[in-house]
CSV table of C-alpha atoms in Angstrom, one decimal:
chain,number,residue,atom,x,y,z
A,1,MET,CA,19.4,-3.2,14.5
A,2,LYS,CA,21.3,-0.2,13.1
A,3,ALA,CA,21.5,0.1,9.3
A,4,ASP,CA,25.3,-0.5,9.5
A,5,GLY,CA,24.9,-4.3,11.4
A,6,ALA,CA,26.2,-2.8,14.7
A,7,ARG,CA,24.2,-3.9,17.9
A,8,PRO,CA,21.5,-1.5,18.8
A,9,ARG,CA,22.5,0.7,22.1
A,10,TYR,CA,20.8,-0.7,25.5
A,11,GLY,CA,18.2,2.1,25.1
A,12,VAL,CA,16.9,0.9,21.9
A,13,ARG,CA,17.1,-2.8,22.7
A,14,LEU,CA,14.5,-1.7,26.0
A,15,ILE,CA,12.1,-0.1,23.7
A,16,GLN,CA,12.2,-3.1,21.3
A,17,ARG,CA,11.3,-5.3,24.5
A,18,VAL,CA,8.5,-2.9,25.7
A,19,SER,CA,7.1,-2.4,22.2
A,20,SER,CA,6.9,-6.3,21.6
A,21,GLY,CA,4.5,-6.5,24.5
A,22,ARG,CA,0.5,-7.0,24.8
A,23,ALA,CA,0.2,-3.6,26.8
A,24,PHE,CA,2.2,-1.5,24.8
A,25,ALA,CA,-0.2,-2.8,21.7
A,26,LYS,CA,-3.1,-2.1,23.9
A,27,VAL,CA,-1.7,1.7,24.8
A,28,ALA,CA,0.3,2.7,22.1
A,29,PRO,CA,-2.5,3.2,19.1
A,30,HIS,CA,-4.1,5.6,21.3
A,31,ILE,CA,-1.4,7.6,22.2
A,32,VAL,CA,1.6,7.6,19.8
A,33,PRO,CA,-0.5,8.7,16.7
A,34,ALA,CA,-2.0,11.6,18.5
A,35,LEU,CA,1.2,13.0,20.0
A,36,ASP,CA,2.8,12.4,16.3
A,37,ARG,CA,0.0,14.4,14.8
A,38,ALA,CA,0.4,17.1,17.3
A,39,VAL,CA,4.2,17.5,17.3
A,40,HIS,CA,4.2,17.0,13.6
A,41,ARG,CA,1.7,20.3,13.2
A,42,LEU,CA,3.3,22.4,15.6
A,43,THR,CA,6.7,21.6,14.0
A,44,ARG,CA,5.4,22.4,10.2
A,45,GLY,CA,6.3,18.8,9.4
A,46,LYS,CA,9.7,18.8,10.6
A,47,VAL,CA,9.4,16.3,13.7
A,48,LEU,CA,7.6,13.2,14.7
A,49,LEU,CA,8.4,12.0,18.2
A,50,SER,CA,8.2,8.2,17.5
A,51,ALA,CA,10.8,8.9,14.6
A,52,ARG,CA,13.1,9.1,17.7
A,53,MET,CA,13.3,5.5,17.7
A,54,LEU,CA,12.2,4.8,13.9
A,55,PRO,CA,11.9,6.9,10.7
A,56,GLY,CA,8.8,8.0,10.3
A,57,VAL,CA,6.4,9.8,7.7
A,58,ILE,CA,2.9,11.1,7.9
A,59,LEU,CA,1.0,9.3,5.2
A,60,THR,CA,-2.1,10.7,3.3
A,61,THR,CA,-4.5,8.5,2.0
A,62,THR,CA,-7.9,8.6,0.4
A,63,GLY,CA,-10.6,7.0,2.5
A,64,ALA,CA,-11.4,3.5,1.0
A,65,LYS,CA,-15.1,4.0,1.9
A,66,SER,CA,-15.5,7.6,2.4
A,67,GLY,CA,-13.3,9.2,-0.2
A,68,LEU,CA,-11.6,12.0,2.4
A,69,PRO,CA,-7.9,12.1,3.1
A,70,ARG,CA,-6.7,10.3,6.0
A,71,ARG,CA,-3.2,11.5,7.8
A,72,THR,CA,-1.9,8.6,9.6
A,73,PRO,CA,1.6,9.0,11.6
A,74,LEU,CA,3.6,5.9,10.8
A,75,ALA,CA,7.0,4.1,11.6
A,76,CYS,CA,8.7,3.4,8.1
A,77,MET,CA,11.8,1.9,6.6
A,78,PRO,CA,13.4,4.0,4.2
A,79,GLU,CA,14.8,2.0,1.1
A,80,GLY,CA,16.5,4.8,-0.5
A,81,ASP,CA,16.1,8.4,-1.7
A,82,ASP,CA,12.5,7.3,-3.4
A,83,THR,CA,11.3,4.1,-1.6
A,84,TRP,CA,10.3,3.5,1.7
A,85,LEU,CA,8.8,0.3,3.3
A,86,LEU,CA,5.4,0.7,5.3
A,87,ILE,CA,4.6,-2.0,7.4
A,88,GLY,CA,0.8,-2.7,9.0
A,89,SER,CA,1.5,-4.6,12.0
A,90,ASN,CA,-1.2,-2.6,13.8
A,91,PHE,CA,1.1,-2.9,17.0
A,92,GLY,CA,0.4,-6.8,16.6
A,93,ARG,CA,-3.5,-6.3,17.2
A,94,PRO,CA,-5.9,-8.1,15.2
A,95,GLY,CA,-7.1,-6.2,12.3
A,96,HIS,CA,-5.5,-5.0,9.5
A,97,PRO,CA,-4.9,-0.9,10.0
A,98,ALA,CA,-7.5,1.2,7.8
A,99,TRP,CA,-4.5,2.8,6.2
A,100,THR,CA,-3.8,-0.4,4.4
A,101,ALA,CA,-7.2,-0.8,3.0
A,102,ASN,CA,-6.8,3.1,2.2
A,103,LEU,CA,-3.7,2.2,0.0
A,104,LEU,CA,-5.3,-1.0,-1.7
A,105,ALA,CA,-8.3,1.0,-2.6
A,106,HIS,CA,-6.6,4.2,-3.7
A,107,PRO,CA,-2.9,3.5,-4.4
A,108,ASP,CA,-1.7,7.2,-5.0
A,109,ALA,CA,-1.0,9.0,-1.8
A,110,GLU,CA,1.4,11.5,-0.3
A,111,ILE,CA,3.9,11.4,2.5
A,112,SER,CA,5.5,14.0,4.9
A,113,TRP,CA,8.9,12.8,5.1
A,114,LYS,CA,11.7,15.0,7.1
A,115,GLY,CA,9.2,18.3,6.5
A,116,ARG,CA,8.6,17.6,2.4
A,117,ASP,CA,5.3,16.4,1.1
A,118,ILE,CA,6.2,13.7,-1.5
A,119,ALA,CA,3.6,12.1,-3.7
A,120,VAL,CA,3.6,8.6,-3.7
A,121,ARG,CA,2.2,5.6,-5.5
A,122,ALA,CA,1.6,2.3,-3.2
A,123,ARG,CA,2.1,-1.4,-4.0
A,124,LEU,CA,1.1,-4.3,-1.7
A,125,LEU,CA,4.0,-6.5,-1.6
A,126,GLU,CA,3.4,-10.5,-2.3
A,127,GLY,CA,5.5,-13.3,-2.8
A,128,GLU,CA,9.3,-13.7,-2.9
A,129,GLU,CA,9.5,-9.8,-3.1
A,130,ARG,CA,7.5,-9.6,0.1
A,131,GLU,CA,9.5,-12.2,2.2
A,132,GLU,CA,12.5,-10.1,1.2
A,133,ALA,CA,11.6,-7.1,2.3
A,134,TRP,CA,9.9,-8.6,5.6
A,135,ALA,CA,13.2,-10.1,6.4
A,136,ALA,CA,14.9,-7.0,6.1
A,137,ALA,CA,11.9,-5.3,8.2
A,138,LEU,CA,12.8,-7.8,11.0
A,139,ARG,CA,16.5,-6.9,10.7
A,140,PHE,CA,15.2,-3.0,10.8
A,141,TRP,CA,13.0,-3.6,14.1
A,142,PRO,CA,13.0,-6.7,15.7
A,143,PRO,CA,9.7,-6.5,17.6
A,144,TYR,CA,7.7,-6.7,14.2
A,145,ALA,CA,8.0,-10.8,14.6
A,146,ALA,CA,6.3,-10.8,18.2
A,147,TYR,CA,3.5,-8.6,16.4
A,148,GLN,CA,3.1,-11.1,13.6
A,149,ALA,CA,3.3,-14.0,16.5
A,150,ARG,CA,0.3,-12.4,17.9
A,151,VAL,CA,-2.0,-12.3,15.0
A,152,GLU,CA,-3.5,-14.8,12.7
A,153,ARG,CA,-3.3,-12.3,9.6
A,154,ARG,CA,-0.5,-11.7,7.4
A,155,ILE,CA,1.0,-8.5,8.1
A,156,ARG,CA,0.6,-6.3,5.1
A,157,LEU,CA,3.8,-4.7,3.6
A,158,PHE,CA,3.5,-1.6,0.9
A,159,ARG,CA,6.4,-0.4,-0.9
A,160,VAL,CA,5.7,3.3,-1.7
A,161,THR,CA,7.6,5.0,-4.0
A,162,ARG,CA,8.2,8.7,-5.2
A,163,VAL,CA,6.0,9.5,-8.2
A,164,ASN,CA,7.9,12.3,-10.3
A,165,ALA,CA,6.1,15.1,-12.0
A,166,CYS,CA,5.8,12.9,-15.3
A,167,GLY,CA,3.3,10.6,-13.2
A,168,ARG,CA,5.5,7.7,-13.1
């Protein structure tokens, strides 16, 4: 669904249908992130291929076990100038994506958004706040409902907020 409430174009609806399928969940995690990383690097952070359908960021976290930097291309839902919603759908596959464990262990991270590197702090959403964010995410990208229906785990939602120079 587009932000203005208008119905999505046919091409978007087709991609939503394809991306809801199990075959997409098996193939996409191996192809989409690799393509996104390569194009992002080649364009110096200005382009993410997957962002042609959904807004996207490159999330840099600290590995929960390794302590090393981990870069992950992700679809996101911008919530304003300084906050983004990150959905740990893992394309509807059983396990939580590794980046969610990284944020739980180390909530301070960085995103590359439209060619700019932005320091952020992540917070796992729970309770009513999570339910409101989940409803917004489903309006934004309806395939998330199919992803949740395929897995027993509860998809993690994080709100990442820009950290200003004062560390807020």
